[in-house]
Amino acid sequence: TKSLFDTYRLGDIILANRIVMAPLTRNRAGADLVPSPLAVEYYRQRATAGLIITEATQISATAQGYQDTPGLFTQAQIEGWRKITDAVHGAGGHIFVQLWHVGRVSLRSLQPDGAAPLAPSALRANTKTYANNSFAEVDEPRALTLDEIPGIVDDFRQASANAILAGFDGVEIHGANGYLIDQFLRDGANKRTDAYGGSIENRTRFLKEVLQAVIGEIGAARTGLRLSPVTPANDVTDSDPQALFSHVMDVVESLHPVYVHMIEGATGGPRDIVPDFDFEALRARYSGAWMVNNGYDKAMAEEVVAAGKADLVAFGKAFISSPDAVERLRRGVAFNELDRDHLYGGGAKGYTDYPTLENAGA
Ligand SMILES: C=C(C(=O)O)c1ccccc1
């Protein structure tokens, strides 16, 4: 039977195992949103993951919603990421970059010229963001005009081209957790009356155009997509998530990115937040690689892989605290305790200073 420790063919690359390091925001980018030099060590330490997905990374200046999150839209940022991909490849790993635009989850103080954050509609999210070293309620966004939307689609396309120049094996489009793409999808955030709002087909249009642009630029084999159908993260809601995401999966199947990364339940929270939501029905509509995430332990992960219910399992907290999470899963031993005071912002503490079993002489 299939095991977490099988190799796995993902498009044109062979992963050493079916264990994925989930995208994790750490707010440690340096000046000009270039990834920190510490990030080279941080990602290299974790290169035994079958696949690393980086922290969410901006496609443009308006895409930023948190302090010190890295970008991939300038030459300096490309060069900063190149050091990281070289280190991960040198250690035998594979790495995709997660590309995001936060949309309305932002502050004027983080936006060019102090302008309002951008969104499908001018609806403020009841959520906070981390900026200027403190948590703050996000500002009211302004609605994107119809003629601004192609430019954002093109920013996704350009960032995916930049990702290949930076040495990444591919990109994960961030369509989850109440950020821009998710804001277009959900009728709680998208009140547009043009071709990007109203019907499920119209609300899926922006995601479809981003997928088409990125796949057109770098190919389906190097394009993944993250979705979170029932998460309440960042105040997104929808009146019929099963119908919405059934259509989303039909669009995804038609464009066929190499994997779908599905957050089951509330991000980092209860898996059964919508008890009757049918994730397997979504998987049945798509014939690519199925990556699952949210609260998995070793037993759960082995079970879904052995049952053929998932091809890949992503772990977040495990990879924060344990560079050698794969070895710990293999041996069935505990992960290091999570240092919750040093998750966001700061330096090496709680980032690159976690021990491996080897360090601890185990
Ligand atoms: C990129 C994030 C997400 O997808 O939820 C994120 C952002 C800030 C803190 C934690 C997570």
Short mmCIF file of C-alpha atoms and ligand atoms in Angstrom, two decimals:
data_model
loop_
_atom_site.label_atom_id
_atom_site.label_comp_id
_atom_site.label_asym_id
_atom_site.label_seq_id
_atom_site.Cartn_x
_atom_site.Cartn_y
_atom_site.Cartn_z
CA THR A 1 0.00 0.00 0.00
CA LYS A 2 0.96 3.62 -0.48
CA SER A 3 3.05 5.21 2.24
CA LEU A 4 4.01 8.72 3.30
CA PHE A 5 7.59 7.74 2.52
CA ASP A 6 7.09 6.71 -1.11
CA THR A 7 8.67 8.88 -3.77
CA TYR A 8 6.03 10.82 -5.70
CA ARG A 9 6.08 12.14 -9.27
CA LEU A 10 4.74 15.72 -9.36
CA GLY A 11 4.71 16.90 -12.96
CA ASP A 12 8.31 16.74 -14.13
CA ILE A 13 9.94 16.30 -10.70
CA ILE A 14 10.22 13.31 -8.36
CA LEU A 15 9.58 14.12 -4.69
CA ALA A 16 11.52 12.04 -2.13
CA ASN A 17 8.34 11.51 -0.09
CA ARG A 18 4.68 12.54 0.12
CA ILE A 19 5.29 14.99 3.00
CA VAL A 20 4.94 18.69 2.23
CA MET A 21 6.08 21.73 4.23
CA ALA A 22 3.00 23.96 4.21
CA PRO A 23 3.29 27.72 3.41
CA LEU A 24 4.13 29.55 6.64
CA THR A 25 4.25 33.31 7.10
CA ARG A 26 7.16 34.27 9.36
CA ASN A 27 7.44 38.08 8.78
CA ARG A 28 11.24 38.11 8.55
CA ALA A 29 11.91 39.65 5.13
CA GLY A 30 14.53 42.40 5.04
CA ALA A 31 14.65 45.79 3.35
CA ASP A 32 12.86 46.03 0.01
CA LEU A 33 10.96 42.84 0.93
CA VAL A 34 13.95 40.67 0.00
CA PRO A 35 13.87 37.36 1.91
CA SER A 36 16.13 37.35 4.97
CA PRO A 37 19.59 35.73 4.72
CA LEU A 38 18.37 33.60 7.65
CA ALA A 39 15.75 32.18 5.31
CA VAL A 40 18.50 30.42 3.34
CA GLU A 41 19.36 28.41 6.47
CA TYR A 42 15.70 28.00 7.50
CA TYR A 43 14.59 26.45 4.20
CA ARG A 44 17.80 24.44 3.73
CA GLN A 45 17.30 22.87 7.18
CA ARG A 46 13.89 21.63 6.02
CA ALA A 47 14.90 20.33 2.59
CA THR A 48 14.11 16.70 3.48
CA ALA A 49 10.43 17.56 2.96
CA GLY A 50 9.24 15.97 -0.27
CA LEU A 51 8.17 19.47 -1.29
CA ILE A 52 8.62 22.83 0.45
CA ILE A 53 6.00 25.50 -0.25
CA THR A 54 7.38 28.88 0.79
CA GLU A 55 5.70 31.49 2.93
CA ALA A 56 3.18 33.63 1.02
CA THR A 57 5.08 36.00 -1.29
CA GLN A 58 3.77 39.21 -2.88
CA ILE A 59 3.27 39.55 -6.64
CA SER A 60 3.37 43.37 -6.41
CA ALA A 61 3.50 46.30 -3.96
CA THR A 62 -0.31 46.46 -3.57
CA ALA A 63 -0.29 42.72 -2.76
CA GLN A 64 1.29 43.28 0.67
CA GLY A 65 -0.86 43.05 3.78
CA TYR A 66 1.55 42.21 6.62
CA GLN A 67 4.87 43.66 7.69
CA ASP A 68 8.06 42.04 6.45
CA THR A 69 6.56 39.47 4.12
CA PRO A 70 8.76 38.90 1.04
CA GLY A 71 8.05 39.81 -2.56
CA LEU A 72 8.90 38.33 -5.95
CA PHE A 73 8.50 41.36 -8.22
CA THR A 74 11.93 43.01 -8.22
CA GLN A 75 15.39 41.89 -9.38
CA ALA A 76 16.74 42.08 -5.79
CA GLN A 77 13.91 39.81 -4.58
CA ILE A 78 14.57 37.31 -7.37
CA GLU A 79 18.25 37.23 -6.39
CA GLY A 80 17.36 36.82 -2.71
CA TRP A 81 15.14 33.83 -3.49
CA ARG A 82 17.78 32.34 -5.83
CA LYS A 83 20.06 31.81 -2.80
CA ILE A 84 17.25 29.87 -1.12
CA THR A 85 16.34 27.65 -4.06
CA ASP A 86 20.05 26.88 -4.65
CA ALA A 87 20.42 25.87 -0.98
CA VAL A 88 17.31 23.67 -1.02
CA HIS A 89 18.30 22.01 -4.31
CA GLY A 90 21.85 21.57 -3.00
CA ALA A 91 20.36 19.65 -0.07
CA GLY A 92 18.31 17.45 -2.43
CA GLY A 93 14.96 19.15 -1.88
CA HIS A 94 12.27 20.69 -4.07
CA ILE A 95 10.54 24.04 -3.54
CA PHE A 96 7.51 25.92 -4.86
CA VAL A 97 6.83 29.58 -4.02
CA GLN A 98 3.35 30.57 -2.85
CA LEU A 99 2.21 33.68 -4.74
CA TRP A 100 -0.36 35.93 -3.13
CA HIS A 101 -2.22 39.18 -3.34
CA VAL A 102 -3.86 39.94 0.01
CA GLY A 103 -6.60 42.16 -1.47
CA ARG A 104 -8.52 43.83 1.38
CA VAL A 105 -6.45 42.27 4.18
CA SER A 106 -4.10 45.23 4.41
CA LEU A 107 -3.51 48.72 5.81
CA ARG A 108 -3.06 52.06 4.06
CA SER A 109 0.30 52.26 5.83
CA LEU A 110 1.45 49.21 3.82
CA GLN A 111 0.02 50.38 0.48
CA PRO A 112 1.82 52.55 -2.11
CA ASP A 113 1.14 56.26 -1.40
CA GLY A 114 -1.00 55.29 1.60
CA ALA A 115 -3.87 54.38 -0.72
CA ALA A 116 -6.79 52.16 0.24
CA PRO A 117 -6.22 48.39 -0.13
CA LEU A 118 -7.71 46.80 -3.26
CA ALA A 119 -10.63 44.34 -3.28
CA PRO A 120 -13.50 43.09 -5.46
CA SER A 121 -15.86 45.29 -3.44
CA ALA A 122 -15.45 48.09 -0.91
CA LEU A 123 -16.27 45.84 2.06
CA ARG A 124 -13.95 46.03 5.07
CA ALA A 125 -13.03 42.65 6.53
CA ASN A 126 -13.55 42.14 10.23
CA THR A 127 -9.99 40.95 10.65
CA LYS A 128 -6.60 42.13 11.87
CA THR A 129 -3.19 42.23 10.30
CA TYR A 130 0.31 42.54 11.72
CA ALA A 131 2.15 45.74 10.81
CA ASN A 132 4.32 48.34 12.55
CA ASN A 133 5.02 45.63 15.15
CA SER A 134 1.44 45.39 16.29
CA PHE A 135 -1.89 43.87 15.32
CA ALA A 136 -4.39 46.29 13.79
CA GLU A 137 -7.86 46.16 12.25
CA VAL A 138 -7.53 46.22 8.46
CA ASP A 139 -8.54 49.39 6.62
CA GLU A 140 -11.55 49.79 4.32
CA PRO A 141 -10.63 48.73 0.76
CA ARG A 142 -11.70 50.27 -2.52
CA ALA A 143 -13.32 48.25 -5.29
CA LEU A 144 -11.08 47.43 -8.25
CA THR A 145 -12.31 48.97 -11.49
CA LEU A 146 -12.92 46.55 -14.36
CA ASP A 147 -9.89 47.85 -16.26
CA GLU A 148 -7.55 47.30 -13.29
CA ILE A 149 -8.20 43.55 -13.08
CA PRO A 150 -6.11 42.45 -16.11
CA GLY A 151 -3.11 44.20 -14.54
CA ILE A 152 -3.35 42.08 -11.39
CA VAL A 153 -3.75 38.92 -13.46
CA ASP A 154 -0.59 39.96 -15.28
CA ASP A 155 1.24 40.54 -11.97
CA PHE A 156 0.54 36.88 -11.12
CA ARG A 157 1.87 35.89 -14.53
CA GLN A 158 5.03 38.01 -14.20
CA ALA A 159 5.68 36.76 -10.65
CA SER A 160 5.45 33.16 -11.91
CA ALA A 161 8.05 33.98 -14.58
CA ASN A 162 10.19 35.55 -11.84
CA ALA A 163 9.81 32.35 -9.81
CA ILE A 164 11.38 30.28 -12.56
CA LEU A 165 14.22 32.83 -12.88
CA ALA A 166 14.69 32.48 -9.10
CA GLY A 167 15.13 28.73 -9.49
CA PHE A 168 11.81 27.54 -8.06
CA ASP A 169 10.42 24.20 -9.21
CA GLY A 170 6.99 25.85 -9.49
CA VAL A 171 4.44 28.15 -7.89
CA GLU A 172 1.40 27.69 -5.66
CA ILE A 173 -1.30 30.24 -6.41
CA HIS A 174 -2.79 31.38 -3.09
CA GLY A 175 -6.52 31.05 -3.63
CA ALA A 176 -7.30 30.41 0.07
CA ASN A 177 -7.78 32.04 3.47
CA GLY A 178 -9.76 35.11 2.49
CA TYR A 179 -7.12 36.83 0.36
CA LEU A 180 -7.80 38.45 -3.01
CA ILE A 181 -8.67 35.37 -5.09
CA ASP A 182 -10.85 34.00 -2.27
CA GLN A 183 -12.51 37.44 -1.92
CA PHE A 184 -13.57 37.24 -5.57
CA LEU A 185 -14.90 33.68 -5.11
CA ARG A 186 -17.09 34.28 -2.03
CA ASP A 187 -20.43 36.10 -2.24
CA GLY A 188 -19.88 37.48 1.27
CA ALA A 189 -16.96 39.57 -0.04
CA ASN A 190 -17.81 40.01 -3.74
CA LYS A 191 -20.81 42.20 -4.48
CA ARG A 192 -19.77 43.16 -7.99
CA THR A 193 -22.43 43.54 -10.67
CA ASP A 194 -20.06 43.17 -13.64
CA ALA A 195 -18.58 40.01 -15.25
CA TYR A 196 -16.59 39.26 -12.04
CA GLY A 197 -19.52 39.19 -9.65
CA GLY A 198 -22.98 37.69 -9.06
CA SER A 199 -23.10 34.16 -10.49
CA ILE A 200 -20.72 31.41 -9.36
CA GLU A 201 -19.23 31.43 -12.86
CA ASN A 202 -18.55 35.17 -12.66
CA ARG A 203 -17.04 34.96 -9.17
CA THR A 204 -14.70 32.21 -10.40
CA ARG A 205 -13.57 34.27 -13.38
CA PHE A 206 -10.64 35.99 -11.66
CA LEU A 207 -9.23 32.66 -10.42
CA LYS A 208 -9.69 31.19 -13.91
CA GLU A 209 -7.83 34.08 -15.53
CA VAL A 210 -4.98 33.87 -13.01
CA LEU A 211 -4.66 30.12 -13.59
CA GLN A 212 -4.71 30.58 -17.37
CA ALA A 213 -2.07 33.33 -17.21
CA VAL A 214 0.30 31.43 -14.90
CA ILE A 215 -0.10 28.08 -16.67
CA GLY A 216 0.37 29.90 -19.98
CA GLU A 217 3.63 31.35 -18.65
CA ILE A 218 5.26 28.45 -16.80
CA GLY A 219 3.15 25.37 -17.60
CA ALA A 220 0.62 23.29 -15.68
CA ALA A 221 3.31 20.95 -14.35
CA ARG A 222 4.76 23.81 -12.32
CA THR A 223 1.50 25.35 -11.12
CA GLY A 224 -0.32 24.41 -7.91
CA LEU A 225 -3.35 26.00 -6.29
CA ARG A 226 -4.37 26.37 -2.63
CA LEU A 227 -8.07 26.53 -1.68
CA SER A 228 -9.99 26.69 1.62
CA PRO A 229 -13.70 26.17 0.82
CA VAL A 230 -15.09 26.49 4.32
CA THR A 231 -12.51 28.49 6.22
CA PRO A 232 -13.80 31.62 8.00
CA ALA A 233 -10.26 33.09 7.88
CA ASN A 234 -10.15 36.86 7.32
CA ASP A 235 -13.93 37.12 7.47
CA VAL A 236 -14.79 35.40 4.19
CA THR A 237 -18.15 33.68 3.90
CA ASP A 238 -20.17 32.15 1.09
CA SER A 239 -23.86 31.22 0.86
CA ASP A 240 -23.20 27.86 -0.87
CA PRO A 241 -19.60 26.67 -0.67
CA GLN A 242 -20.38 23.18 -2.02
CA ALA A 243 -21.86 24.59 -5.23
CA LEU A 244 -19.17 27.26 -5.53
CA PHE A 245 -16.22 24.90 -5.12
CA SER A 246 -17.79 22.21 -7.28
CA HIS A 247 -17.68 24.74 -10.11
CA VAL A 248 -14.18 25.85 -9.09
CA MET A 249 -12.99 22.23 -9.36
CA ASP A 250 -14.53 21.89 -12.84
CA VAL A 251 -12.58 24.99 -13.93
CA VAL A 252 -9.44 23.62 -12.26
CA GLU A 253 -9.88 20.25 -14.00
CA SER A 254 -10.18 22.01 -17.37
CA LEU A 255 -6.92 23.97 -16.84
CA HIS A 256 -5.26 21.15 -14.88
CA PRO A 257 -2.64 22.70 -12.58
CA VAL A 258 -0.43 19.90 -11.28
CA TYR A 259 -1.89 19.87 -7.74
CA VAL A 260 -4.68 21.23 -5.59
CA HIS A 261 -3.76 21.96 -1.96
CA MET A 262 -6.96 21.72 0.06
CA ILE A 263 -7.34 23.16 3.56
CA GLU A 264 -9.90 20.89 5.25
CA GLY A 265 -12.04 22.90 7.65
CA ALA A 266 -11.02 26.13 9.38
CA THR A 267 -7.37 27.09 8.72
CA GLY A 268 -5.40 25.98 11.77
CA GLY A 269 -8.71 25.26 13.49
CA PRO A 270 -11.58 22.75 13.63
CA ARG A 271 -11.72 20.37 10.67
CA ASP A 272 -15.47 19.88 11.09
CA ILE A 273 -16.47 23.55 11.08
CA VAL A 274 -19.00 22.67 8.35
CA PRO A 275 -19.79 19.03 9.23
CA ASP A 276 -21.62 18.09 6.04
CA PHE A 277 -19.13 19.67 3.61
CA ASP A 278 -18.00 17.02 1.13
CA PHE A 279 -14.29 17.33 0.27
CA GLU A 280 -14.20 13.93 -1.42
CA ALA A 281 -16.84 15.12 -3.88
CA LEU A 282 -14.50 17.96 -4.85
CA ARG A 283 -11.57 15.59 -5.28
CA ALA A 284 -13.72 13.39 -7.54
CA ARG A 285 -13.99 16.25 -10.06
CA TYR A 286 -10.23 16.61 -10.53
CA SER A 287 -7.67 14.11 -11.79
CA GLY A 288 -4.46 15.85 -10.64
CA ALA A 289 -2.48 15.49 -7.41
CA TRP A 290 -4.51 16.00 -4.23
CA MET A 291 -2.65 17.61 -1.30
CA VAL A 292 -4.46 17.84 2.04
CA ASN A 293 -3.75 20.01 5.08
CA ASN A 294 -5.03 20.99 8.50
CA GLY A 295 -4.39 19.20 11.73
CA TYR A 296 -2.90 15.98 10.36
CA ASP A 297 -0.81 13.74 12.59
CA LYS A 298 1.18 10.71 11.46
CA ALA A 299 -1.68 8.22 11.81
CA MET A 300 -4.19 10.40 9.95
CA ALA A 301 -1.69 11.13 7.18
CA GLU A 302 -0.77 7.47 6.71
CA GLU A 303 -4.44 6.55 6.65
CA VAL A 304 -5.52 8.98 3.90
CA VAL A 305 -2.49 8.09 1.77
CA ALA A 306 -2.96 4.34 2.19
CA ALA A 307 -6.67 4.70 1.39
CA GLY A 308 -5.86 6.67 -1.75
CA LYS A 309 -7.80 9.66 -0.40
CA ALA A 310 -4.79 11.97 -0.74
CA ASP A 311 -1.54 11.93 -2.69
CA LEU A 312 0.35 14.41 -0.49
CA VAL A 313 -0.05 15.69 3.08
CA ALA A 314 1.09 19.17 4.14
CA PHE A 315 2.23 19.92 7.70
CA GLY A 316 2.69 23.46 9.05
CA LYS A 317 3.48 23.62 12.79
CA ALA A 318 5.51 20.41 12.57
CA PHE A 319 7.94 22.06 10.13
CA ILE A 320 8.15 25.25 12.16
CA SER A 321 9.45 23.42 15.22
CA SER A 322 11.19 20.44 13.57
CA PRO A 323 13.56 20.85 10.65
CA ASP A 324 13.65 17.03 10.49
CA ALA A 325 9.89 16.55 10.66
CA VAL A 326 10.16 13.85 7.99
CA GLU A 327 12.58 11.78 10.09
CA ARG A 328 10.41 12.28 13.18
CA LEU A 329 7.36 11.09 11.25
CA ARG A 330 9.33 8.11 9.98
CA ARG A 331 10.41 7.15 13.50
CA GLY A 332 7.08 8.08 15.06
CA VAL A 333 8.73 10.42 17.57
CA ALA A 334 7.48 13.77 18.82
CA PHE A 335 8.16 17.10 17.15
CA ASN A 336 9.95 19.85 19.09
CA GLU A 337 7.68 22.05 21.18
CA LEU A 338 6.49 25.10 19.25
CA ASP A 339 7.89 28.45 20.46
CA ARG A 340 4.69 30.47 20.05
CA ASP A 341 6.36 33.73 21.10
CA HIS A 342 8.61 33.74 18.03
CA LEU A 343 6.31 32.71 15.19
CA TYR A 344 6.00 36.12 13.54
CA GLY A 345 8.87 38.60 13.18
CA GLY A 346 12.29 38.59 14.86
CA GLY A 347 15.41 36.67 13.93
CA ALA A 348 16.95 33.25 14.50
CA LYS A 349 15.09 32.53 17.75
CA GLY A 350 12.16 30.28 17.02
CA TYR A 351 13.17 30.20 13.34
CA THR A 352 16.51 28.52 12.64
CA ASP A 353 17.46 27.48 16.20
CA TYR A 354 15.22 24.40 16.58
CA PRO A 355 17.28 21.18 17.08
CA THR A 356 17.16 18.04 14.95
CA LEU A 357 17.14 14.57 16.52
CA GLU A 358 20.76 14.36 15.41
CA ASN A 359 21.67 17.56 17.26
CA ALA A 360 20.02 16.11 20.35
CA GLY A 361 22.08 12.96 19.92
CA ALA A 362 18.98 10.83 19.48
C1 LIG B 1 -0.47 33.69 4.53
C2 LIG B 1 -1.23 33.42 5.58
C3 LIG B 1 -2.40 32.52 5.39
O1 LIG B 1 -2.53 31.94 4.29
O2 LIG B 1 -3.19 32.38 6.34
C4 LIG B 1 -0.93 33.94 6.94
C5 LIG B 1 -0.69 35.30 7.10
C6 LIG B 1 -0.37 35.78 8.36
C7 LIG B 1 -0.30 34.93 9.46
C8 LIG B 1 -0.56 33.57 9.27
C9 LIG B 1 -0.87 33.07 8.01
#
